[in-house]
mmCIF file of C-alpha atoms and ligand atoms in Angstrom:
data_model
loop_
_atom_site.group_PDB
_atom_site.id
_atom_site.type_symbol
_atom_site.label_atom_id
_atom_site.label_comp_id
_atom_site.label_asym_id
_atom_site.label_seq_id
_atom_site.Cartn_x
_atom_site.Cartn_y
_atom_site.Cartn_z
ATOM 1 C CA UNK A 44 -24.221 3.602 10.942
ATOM 2 C CA UNK A 45 -26.514 3.573 7.659
ATOM 3 C CA UNK A 46 -26.546 6.051 4.623
ATOM 4 C CA UNK A 47 -29.856 6.796 5.394
ATOM 5 C CA UNK A 48 -28.988 8.555 8.725
ATOM 6 C CA UNK A 49 -26.506 10.866 6.544
ATOM 7 C CA UNK A 50 -28.730 12.064 3.816
ATOM 8 C CA UNK A 51 -28.582 16.010 3.535
ATOM 9 C CA UNK A 52 -31.886 17.240 4.890
ATOM 10 C CA UNK A 53 -32.475 14.499 7.332
ATOM 11 C CA UNK A 54 -32.762 15.645 10.969
ATOM 12 C CA UNK A 55 -29.310 16.150 12.678
ATOM 13 C CA UNK A 56 -27.889 14.516 9.220
ATOM 14 C CA UNK A 57 -24.708 17.121 9.169
ATOM 15 C CA UNK A 58 -23.672 15.841 12.809
ATOM 16 C CA UNK A 59 -24.255 12.417 12.032
ATOM 17 C CA UNK A 60 -22.067 12.705 8.628
ATOM 18 C CA UNK A 61 -19.447 14.432 10.566
ATOM 19 C CA UNK A 62 -19.511 11.873 13.307
ATOM 20 C CA UNK A 63 -19.421 9.022 10.680
ATOM 21 C CA UNK A 64 -16.546 10.384 8.892
ATOM 22 C CA UNK A 65 -14.295 11.024 12.036
ATOM 23 C CA UNK A 66 -15.092 7.150 13.060
ATOM 24 C CA UNK A 67 -14.083 5.871 9.209
ATOM 25 C CA UNK A 68 -11.009 8.045 10.078
ATOM 26 C CA UNK A 69 -10.093 6.783 13.003
ATOM 27 C CA UNK A 70 -11.255 3.123 12.889
ATOM 28 C CA UNK A 71 -11.304 2.578 9.001
ATOM 29 C CA UNK A 72 -11.004 -1.366 9.649
ATOM 30 C CA UNK A 73 -14.072 -1.823 11.901
ATOM 31 C CA UNK A 74 -16.665 -3.677 10.765
ATOM 32 C CA UNK A 75 -19.282 -0.811 11.098
ATOM 33 C CA UNK A 76 -16.907 1.462 8.751
ATOM 34 C CA UNK A 77 -16.662 -1.716 5.929
ATOM 35 C CA UNK A 78 -20.436 -1.767 6.341
ATOM 36 C CA UNK A 79 -21.069 1.896 5.684
ATOM 37 C CA UNK A 80 -18.043 1.910 3.083
ATOM 38 C CA UNK A 81 -20.015 -1.388 0.944
ATOM 39 C CA UNK A 82 -23.231 0.454 1.345
ATOM 40 C CA UNK A 83 -21.805 3.826 0.399
ATOM 41 C CA UNK A 84 -19.946 1.640 -2.718
ATOM 42 C CA UNK A 85 -22.882 0.452 -4.296
ATOM 43 C CA UNK A 86 -24.526 3.637 -4.750
ATOM 44 C CA UNK A 87 -22.875 6.147 -6.233
ATOM 45 C CA UNK A 88 -24.194 9.386 -6.884
ATOM 46 C CA UNK A 89 -22.478 12.172 -7.214
ATOM 47 C CA UNK A 90 -19.731 13.759 -9.749
ATOM 48 C CA UNK A 91 -16.254 14.190 -7.983
ATOM 49 C CA UNK A 92 -14.281 17.106 -8.879
ATOM 50 C CA UNK A 93 -10.739 17.719 -7.483
ATOM 51 C CA UNK A 94 -9.535 21.123 -7.305
ATOM 52 C CA UNK A 95 -6.133 21.742 -6.997
ATOM 53 C CA UNK A 96 -2.906 24.345 -7.581
ATOM 54 C CA UNK A 97 -0.449 26.331 -5.505
ATOM 55 C CA UNK A 98 -1.133 28.222 -2.389
ATOM 56 C CA UNK A 99 -2.545 31.510 -2.763
ATOM 57 C CA UNK A 100 -3.921 30.920 -5.944
ATOM 58 C CA UNK A 101 -7.468 31.171 -5.352
ATOM 59 C CA UNK A 102 -8.548 27.748 -4.794
ATOM 60 C CA UNK A 103 -10.736 28.335 -1.746
ATOM 61 C CA UNK A 104 -12.312 31.111 -3.049
ATOM 62 C CA UNK A 105 -12.795 29.300 -6.152
ATOM 63 C CA UNK A 106 -14.576 26.286 -4.467
ATOM 64 C CA UNK A 107 -16.838 28.467 -2.530
ATOM 65 C CA UNK A 108 -17.655 29.904 -5.824
ATOM 66 C CA UNK A 109 -18.893 26.401 -7.238
ATOM 67 C CA UNK A 110 -20.995 25.506 -4.051
ATOM 68 C CA UNK A 111 -23.046 28.727 -4.317
ATOM 69 C CA UNK A 112 -23.341 27.944 -8.177
ATOM 70 C CA UNK A 113 -24.263 24.598 -7.764
ATOM 71 C CA UNK A 114 -26.429 25.017 -4.736
ATOM 72 C CA UNK A 115 -28.227 27.951 -6.800
ATOM 73 C CA UNK A 116 -28.845 24.836 -9.261
ATOM 74 C CA UNK A 117 -30.686 22.968 -6.506
ATOM 75 C CA UNK A 118 -27.768 20.435 -6.330
ATOM 76 C CA UNK A 119 -26.410 19.213 -3.361
ATOM 77 C CA UNK A 120 -22.648 19.431 -2.313
ATOM 78 C CA UNK A 121 -20.382 17.817 -0.377
ATOM 79 C CA UNK A 122 -16.428 19.379 0.247
ATOM 80 C CA UNK A 123 -13.308 17.515 1.336
ATOM 81 C CA UNK A 124 -10.612 20.148 2.171
ATOM 82 C CA UNK A 125 -7.259 18.302 2.432
ATOM 83 C CA UNK A 126 -5.290 20.586 4.801
ATOM 84 C CA UNK A 127 -1.620 20.055 3.871
ATOM 85 C CA UNK A 128 -0.655 22.158 7.095
ATOM 86 C CA UNK A 129 -1.542 19.700 9.809
ATOM 87 C CA UNK A 130 0.543 16.332 9.493
ATOM 88 C CA UNK A 131 -0.120 15.323 12.761
ATOM 89 C CA UNK A 132 -3.452 15.638 14.084
ATOM 90 C CA UNK A 133 -5.297 12.372 13.742
ATOM 91 C CA UNK A 134 -8.290 13.755 11.428
ATOM 92 C CA UNK A 135 -9.179 17.309 11.850
ATOM 93 C CA UNK A 136 -12.491 18.457 13.629
ATOM 94 C CA UNK A 137 -15.319 19.809 11.684
ATOM 95 C CA UNK A 138 -15.022 23.208 11.399
ATOM 96 C CA UNK A 139 -11.332 23.089 12.481
ATOM 97 C CA UNK A 140 -8.942 25.008 9.791
ATOM 98 C CA UNK A 141 -12.039 24.705 7.210
ATOM 99 C CA UNK A 142 -10.956 27.901 4.700
ATOM 100 C CA UNK A 143 -13.519 27.652 2.245
ATOM 101 C CA UNK A 144 -16.690 29.279 3.719
ATOM 102 C CA UNK A 145 -19.807 27.874 2.755
ATOM 103 C CA UNK A 146 -23.512 28.570 4.789
ATOM 104 C CA UNK A 147 -23.712 26.581 8.092
ATOM 105 C CA UNK A 148 -26.956 26.695 7.895
ATOM 106 C CA UNK A 149 -27.242 25.251 4.415
ATOM 107 C CA UNK A 150 -28.411 21.767 4.611
ATOM 108 C CA UNK A 151 -27.568 21.032 1.413
ATOM 109 C CA UNK A 152 -23.884 21.565 1.759
ATOM 110 C CA UNK A 153 -21.223 20.048 3.988
ATOM 111 C CA UNK A 154 -17.770 20.769 4.358
ATOM 112 C CA UNK A 155 -14.948 17.925 5.727
ATOM 113 C CA UNK A 156 -11.742 19.125 6.566
ATOM 114 C CA UNK A 157 -9.113 16.260 6.410
ATOM 115 C CA UNK A 158 -5.120 16.412 7.505
ATOM 116 C CA UNK A 159 -2.748 15.233 4.952
ATOM 117 C CA UNK A 160 -1.120 12.594 5.960
ATOM 118 C CA UNK A 161 1.924 11.471 4.454
ATOM 119 C CA UNK A 162 1.178 8.574 2.063
ATOM 120 C CA UNK A 163 -0.572 10.500 -0.727
ATOM 121 C CA UNK A 164 1.781 13.372 -0.918
ATOM 122 C CA UNK A 165 -0.825 16.094 -0.514
ATOM 123 C CA UNK A 166 -3.745 14.204 -0.360
ATOM 124 C CA UNK A 167 -5.133 12.365 3.149
ATOM 125 C CA UNK A 168 -4.914 8.660 3.169
ATOM 126 C CA UNK A 169 -8.485 8.511 4.085
ATOM 127 C CA UNK A 170 -9.504 10.731 1.195
ATOM 128 C CA UNK A 171 -10.968 7.872 -0.856
ATOM 129 C CA UNK A 172 -13.240 6.306 1.980
ATOM 130 C CA UNK A 173 -14.815 10.305 2.937
ATOM 131 C CA UNK A 174 -15.088 10.339 -0.907
ATOM 132 C CA UNK A 175 -16.884 7.455 -1.232
ATOM 133 C CA UNK A 176 -19.203 8.040 1.481
ATOM 134 C CA UNK A 177 -20.029 11.463 0.232
ATOM 135 C CA UNK A 178 -20.383 10.502 -3.171
ATOM 136 C CA UNK A 179 -23.189 7.986 -2.098
ATOM 137 C CA UNK A 180 -25.100 11.186 -0.447
ATOM 138 C CA UNK A 181 -24.690 14.426 -2.606
ATOM 139 C CA UNK A 182 -25.077 15.239 -6.023
ATOM 140 C CA UNK A 183 -21.791 16.825 -6.375
ATOM 141 C CA UNK A 184 -18.234 16.437 -4.235
ATOM 142 C CA UNK A 185 -15.577 19.098 -4.451
ATOM 143 C CA UNK A 186 -11.965 17.966 -3.285
ATOM 144 C CA UNK A 187 -9.774 20.690 -2.916
ATOM 145 C CA UNK A 188 -6.058 20.161 -2.045
ATOM 146 C CA UNK A 189 -2.957 22.057 -2.219
ATOM 147 C CA UNK A 190 -0.739 21.481 -5.674
ATOM 148 C CA UNK A 191 2.532 20.850 -4.282
ATOM 149 C CA UNK A 192 4.442 18.284 -6.759
ATOM 150 C CA UNK A 193 2.486 14.977 -7.087
ATOM 151 C CA UNK A 194 -0.521 16.499 -5.725
ATOM 152 C CA UNK A 195 -2.077 16.911 -9.427
ATOM 153 C CA UNK A 196 -1.968 12.825 -9.546
ATOM 154 C CA UNK A 197 -3.164 12.452 -6.058
ATOM 155 C CA UNK A 198 -6.230 14.178 -6.710
ATOM 156 C CA UNK A 199 -6.603 12.169 -10.018
ATOM 157 C CA UNK A 200 -6.769 9.167 -7.817
ATOM 158 C CA UNK A 201 -10.026 10.380 -5.879
ATOM 159 C CA UNK A 202 -11.978 12.798 -8.598
ATOM 160 C CA UNK A 203 -13.849 12.086 -11.647
ATOM 161 C CA UNK A 204 -12.973 15.891 -13.170
ATOM 162 C CA UNK A 205 -9.292 17.264 -12.091
ATOM 163 C CA UNK A 206 -9.166 21.171 -12.256
ATOM 164 C CA UNK A 207 -5.798 22.810 -11.946
ATOM 165 C CA UNK A 208 -5.727 26.289 -10.969
ATOM 166 C CA UNK A 209 -2.898 28.825 -12.124
ATOM 167 C CA UNK A 210 -2.472 32.477 -11.119
ATOM 168 C CA UNK A 211 -1.911 35.100 -13.862
ATOM 169 C CA UNK A 212 1.652 36.641 -13.779
ATOM 170 C CA UNK A 213 2.843 34.052 -11.281
ATOM 171 C CA UNK A 214 5.063 31.722 -13.364
ATOM 172 C CA UNK A 215 2.470 29.212 -12.886
ATOM 173 C CA UNK A 216 1.660 28.860 -16.272
ATOM 174 C CA UNK A 217 5.254 28.854 -17.237
ATOM 175 C CA UNK A 218 5.937 26.304 -14.304
ATOM 176 C CA UNK A 219 3.222 24.275 -16.040
ATOM 177 C CA UNK A 220 4.664 24.201 -19.254
ATOM 178 C CA UNK A 221 8.003 22.741 -17.906
ATOM 179 C CA UNK A 222 6.774 20.331 -15.220
ATOM 180 C CA UNK A 223 6.119 17.936 -18.108
ATOM 181 C CA UNK A 224 2.932 17.114 -15.305
ATOM 182 C CA UNK A 225 2.266 13.606 -15.089
ATOM 183 C CA UNK A 226 -1.388 13.413 -15.165
ATOM 184 C CA UNK A 227 -2.951 15.808 -17.385
ATOM 185 C CA UNK A 228 -5.905 17.971 -15.778
ATOM 186 C CA UNK A 229 -9.383 18.012 -17.337
ATOM 187 C CA UNK A 230 -9.579 21.926 -16.993
ATOM 188 C CA UNK A 231 -7.004 24.133 -16.217
ATOM 189 C CA UNK A 232 -8.382 27.547 -14.599
ATOM 190 C CA UNK A 233 -6.540 30.865 -14.660
ATOM 191 C CA UNK A 234 -7.769 32.582 -11.334
ATOM 192 C CA UNK A 235 -8.526 36.419 -10.586
ATOM 193 C CA UNK A 236 -9.123 37.339 -14.093
ATOM 194 C CA UNK A 237 -10.321 40.754 -12.600
ATOM 195 C CA UNK A 238 -6.710 41.589 -11.885
ATOM 196 C CA UNK A 239 -5.746 43.491 -14.801
ATOM 197 C CA UNK A 240 -2.754 41.127 -15.046
ATOM 198 C CA UNK A 241 -3.174 39.259 -18.471
ATOM 199 C CA UNK A 242 -5.249 36.281 -17.374
ATOM 200 C CA UNK A 243 -5.858 35.933 -21.225
ATOM 201 C CA UNK A 244 -2.372 35.370 -21.954
ATOM 202 C CA UNK A 245 -1.795 33.018 -19.268
ATOM 203 C CA UNK A 246 -4.734 30.873 -20.517
ATOM 204 C CA UNK A 247 -3.000 30.938 -24.310
ATOM 205 C CA UNK A 248 0.348 30.103 -22.792
ATOM 206 C CA UNK A 249 -1.269 26.639 -21.138
ATOM 207 C CA UNK A 250 -3.350 25.895 -24.094
ATOM 208 C CA UNK A 251 -0.349 26.228 -26.043
ATOM 209 C CA UNK A 252 0.991 23.823 -23.679
ATOM 210 C CA UNK A 253 -1.642 21.580 -23.279
ATOM 211 C CA UNK A 254 -1.865 21.104 -27.077
ATOM 212 C CA UNK A 255 1.338 19.736 -27.265
ATOM 213 C CA UNK A 256 0.364 17.000 -24.557
ATOM 214 C CA UNK A 257 -2.968 15.767 -26.241
ATOM 215 C CA UNK A 258 -5.534 14.317 -24.776
ATOM 216 C CA UNK A 259 -5.633 12.878 -21.512
ATOM 217 C CA UNK A 260 -6.396 9.131 -20.291
ATOM 218 C CA UNK A 261 -10.122 9.351 -20.700
ATOM 219 C CA UNK A 262 -9.760 10.987 -24.162
ATOM 220 C CA UNK A 263 -11.030 14.712 -23.236
ATOM 221 C CA UNK A 264 -8.892 17.296 -24.747
ATOM 222 C CA UNK A 265 -7.892 19.572 -21.759
ATOM 223 C CA UNK A 266 -9.874 22.816 -21.727
ATOM 224 C CA UNK A 267 -8.452 26.164 -20.245
ATOM 225 C CA UNK A 268 -10.684 28.907 -18.688
ATOM 226 C CA UNK A 269 -10.105 32.113 -17.219
ATOM 227 C CA UNK A 270 -11.922 33.103 -14.619
ATOM 228 C CA UNK A 271 -12.641 35.380 -11.464
ATOM 229 C CA UNK A 272 -14.323 34.485 -8.537
ATOM 230 C CA UNK A 273 -14.513 37.891 -7.413
ATOM 231 C CA UNK A 274 -16.498 39.472 -10.195
ATOM 232 C CA UNK A 275 -18.194 36.047 -11.375
ATOM 233 C CA UNK A 276 -16.609 36.304 -14.820
ATOM 234 C CA UNK A 277 -16.119 33.258 -16.669
ATOM 235 C CA UNK A 278 -18.276 31.050 -13.925
ATOM 236 C CA UNK A 279 -20.668 30.024 -15.942
ATOM 237 C CA UNK A 280 -18.414 28.754 -18.661
ATOM 238 C CA UNK A 281 -16.684 26.913 -16.132
ATOM 239 C CA UNK A 282 -19.630 25.501 -14.977
ATOM 240 C CA UNK A 283 -20.611 24.709 -18.587
ATOM 241 C CA UNK A 284 -16.867 22.680 -18.689
ATOM 242 C CA UNK A 285 -17.523 20.705 -15.674
ATOM 243 C CA UNK A 286 -20.567 19.665 -16.947
ATOM 244 C CA UNK A 287 -18.923 19.036 -20.336
ATOM 245 C CA UNK A 288 -16.717 16.876 -18.785
ATOM 246 C CA UNK A 289 -19.236 14.431 -16.728
ATOM 247 C CA UNK A 290 -21.269 14.012 -20.175
ATOM 248 C CA UNK A 291 -17.896 12.716 -21.817
ATOM 249 C CA UNK A 292 -17.422 10.714 -18.805
ATOM 250 C CA UNK A 293 -21.064 9.180 -19.020
ATOM 251 C CA UNK A 294 -20.545 7.819 -22.398
ATOM 252 C CA UNK A 295 -18.846 4.775 -23.550
ATOM 253 C CA UNK A 296 -18.224 3.729 -19.845
ATOM 254 C CA UNK A 297 -15.418 5.805 -19.455
ATOM 255 C CA UNK A 298 -16.746 6.735 -15.808
ATOM 256 C CA UNK A 299 -16.754 3.253 -14.690
ATOM 257 C CA UNK A 300 -13.320 2.707 -16.566
ATOM 258 C CA UNK A 301 -11.996 5.770 -14.589
ATOM 259 C CA UNK A 302 -12.959 4.695 -11.429
ATOM 260 C CA UNK A 303 -11.869 1.394 -11.508
ATOM 261 C CA UNK A 304 -8.359 2.704 -12.366
ATOM 262 C CA UNK A 305 -8.454 5.032 -9.156
ATOM 263 C CA UNK A 306 -9.523 1.916 -7.081
ATOM 264 C CA UNK A 307 -6.816 -0.365 -8.339
ATOM 265 C CA UNK A 308 -3.995 2.682 -7.634
ATOM 266 C CA UNK A 309 -5.653 3.055 -4.162
ATOM 267 C CA UNK A 310 -5.760 -0.831 -2.920
ATOM 268 C CA UNK A 311 -1.666 -0.937 -4.623
ATOM 269 C CA UNK A 312 -1.117 2.031 -2.634
ATOM 270 C CA UNK A 313 -2.758 0.844 0.480
ATOM 271 C CA UNK A 314 -1.300 -2.526 0.583
ATOM 272 C CA UNK A 315 2.463 -0.475 -0.049
ATOM 273 C CA UNK A 316 1.784 1.838 3.209
ATOM 274 C CA UNK A 317 1.193 -1.593 5.251
ATOM 275 C CA UNK A 318 3.348 -4.127 4.006
ATOM 276 C CA UNK A 319 5.761 -2.471 2.140
ATOM 277 C CA UNK A 320 7.746 -3.291 -1.030
ATOM 278 C CA UNK A 321 7.881 -6.530 0.349
ATOM 279 C CA UNK A 322 4.524 -7.449 0.701
ATOM 280 C CA UNK A 323 3.495 -6.431 -2.688
ATOM 281 C CA UNK A 324 6.766 -9.182 -3.736
ATOM 282 C CA UNK A 325 4.903 -11.761 -1.238
ATOM 283 C CA UNK A 326 1.677 -11.237 -3.197
ATOM 284 C CA UNK A 327 3.188 -11.746 -6.475
ATOM 285 C CA UNK A 328 4.738 -14.835 -5.332
ATOM 286 C CA UNK A 329 1.333 -16.041 -4.599
ATOM 287 C CA UNK A 330 0.726 -14.866 -8.233
ATOM 288 C CA UNK A 331 -1.437 -12.101 -6.922
ATOM 289 C CA UNK A 332 -1.589 -8.303 -7.240
ATOM 290 C CA UNK A 333 -4.127 -5.334 -6.012
ATOM 291 C CA UNK A 334 -5.871 -5.902 -9.369
ATOM 292 C CA UNK A 335 -9.876 -5.727 -9.196
ATOM 293 C CA UNK A 336 -12.134 -7.861 -10.996
ATOM 294 C CA UNK A 337 -14.520 -5.673 -13.235
ATOM 295 C CA UNK A 338 -16.857 -3.693 -10.595
ATOM 296 C CA UNK A 339 -14.811 -4.582 -7.949
ATOM 297 C CA UNK A 340 -14.951 -2.833 -4.526
ATOM 298 C CA UNK A 341 -11.586 -1.447 -3.284
ATOM 299 C CA UNK A 342 -12.043 -1.712 0.420
ATOM 300 C CA UNK A 343 -13.184 -5.350 0.260
ATOM 301 C CA UNK A 344 -10.084 -6.227 -1.883
ATOM 302 C CA UNK A 345 -7.755 -4.588 0.876
ATOM 303 C CA UNK A 346 -9.520 -6.662 3.394
ATOM 304 C CA UNK A 347 -9.041 -9.723 1.575
ATOM 305 C CA UNK A 348 -5.528 -9.617 0.450
ATOM 306 C CA UNK A 349 -4.532 -8.161 3.721
ATOM 307 C CA UNK A 350 -5.930 -11.238 5.782
ATOM 308 C CA UNK A 351 -3.939 -13.460 3.197
ATOM 309 C CA UNK A 352 -0.769 -11.322 3.984
ATOM 310 C CA UNK A 353 -1.271 -11.571 7.566
ATOM 311 C CA UNK A 354 -2.100 -15.308 7.497
ATOM 312 C CA UNK A 355 0.629 -16.887 9.742
ATOM 313 C CA UNK A 356 2.813 -18.763 7.355
HETATM 314 P P1 GDP B 243 -5.965 29.173 -1.957
HETATM 315 O O1 GDP B 243 -4.895 29.156 -1.107
HETATM 316 O O2 GDP B 243 -5.591 28.613 -3.436
HETATM 317 O O3 GDP B 243 -7.127 28.713 -1.196
HETATM 318 O O4 GDP B 243 -6.555 30.786 -2.253
HETATM 319 P P2 GDP B 243 -7.529 31.723 -2.064
HETATM 320 O O5 GDP B 243 -8.710 31.349 -2.366
HETATM 321 O O6 GDP B 243 -7.267 31.783 -0.030
HETATM 322 O O7 GDP B 243 -7.179 33.174 -2.254
HETATM 323 C C1 GDP B 243 -5.706 33.552 -2.006
HETATM 324 C C2 GDP B 243 -6.505 35.150 -2.046
HETATM 325 O O8 GDP B 243 -6.345 35.693 -3.476
HETATM 326 C C3 GDP B 243 -6.979 35.649 -1.192
HETATM 327 O O9 GDP B 243 -6.795 37.172 -0.605
HETATM 328 C C4 GDP B 243 -8.499 36.090 -2.418
HETATM 329 O O10 GDP B 243 -9.371 37.036 -1.726
HETATM 330 C C5 GDP B 243 -7.727 36.094 -3.559
HETATM 331 N N1 GDP B 243 -8.675 36.039 -4.660
HETATM 332 C C6 GDP B 243 -9.013 34.797 -4.870
HETATM 333 N N2 GDP B 243 -9.722 34.504 -5.997
HETATM 334 C C7 GDP B 243 -9.904 36.091 -6.601
HETATM 335 C C8 GDP B 243 -10.325 36.628 -7.747
HETATM 336 O O11 GDP B 243 -11.275 36.183 -8.452
HETATM 337 N N3 GDP B 243 -9.869 38.074 -7.999
HETATM 338 C C9 GDP B 243 -8.998 38.631 -6.926
HETATM 339 N N4 GDP B 243 -8.758 39.719 -7.150
HETATM 340 N N5 GDP B 243 -8.720 38.079 -5.874
HETATM 341 C C10 GDP B 243 -8.904 36.783 -5.735
#
């Protein structure tokens, strides 16, 4: 299994990618999976955008709009749709429960649906691995997840740019102000601006709340926008804001720092899941932790630390 066969546009590449991702979910520790992850890790290509927000706010519709806009600009797009409702299945099938609609015949876009399992709240525990593979293949990767509780934080663990959706008149914006959200999104999008309910008021409320919070961890003051996926109003401004954040990350090594932080967080969570807090304590007793050396690869680090913890004492 190598990246070359999975590249968009190649013969049968969509099917090959679906198979590779299924294998990765089924058997993440196999030599083939790890080799694919190693290769993908070394060749990041895409900017990764995470979209979150409560059910019904318009995420799927917005994601379809983003895919169409990127495709029109000549960019290839991979989508990971994290399905919160199916916790039991061991990896949703391609096409299973996919709510975002894209052109199936389009070789330049690909949608993968994943079942949210328990670990990362709303996020499937294999999301990082799927993201890393898709990041090496496409120009943009979009991760859609339902915002319940911690998922803004969760999606920040896999996306470079976090976009949070709120609906005007729904109380979402009030909720937003009260929540004291842990992770400040880079962009807050007020959806359905065509409905006549004041999207602009909701936008101002959120902007007011965010101005008190200041800049997020990468020094980007969050932006708020009102858009209508239905009429297309505000979509260009949203595309421009996404590109602006990407340009911001490209400066002063911010992207590398953010991705490094994500990787360390993932290693820590994966260790906690596998070995519990006792495992982490044992590592600490050995003078080790989840910290990665600069440029370190999380899957490799997990392998190393796992083999230490599994060594008979
Ligand atoms: P999700 O659950 O957050 O993914 O929300 P969906 O994308 O499924 O949208 C929920 C409902 O809102 C659907 O009935 C959509 O047709 C509708 N919707 C989404 N975007 C817009 C919009 O821009 N304007 C209007 N009027 N309705 C929208």
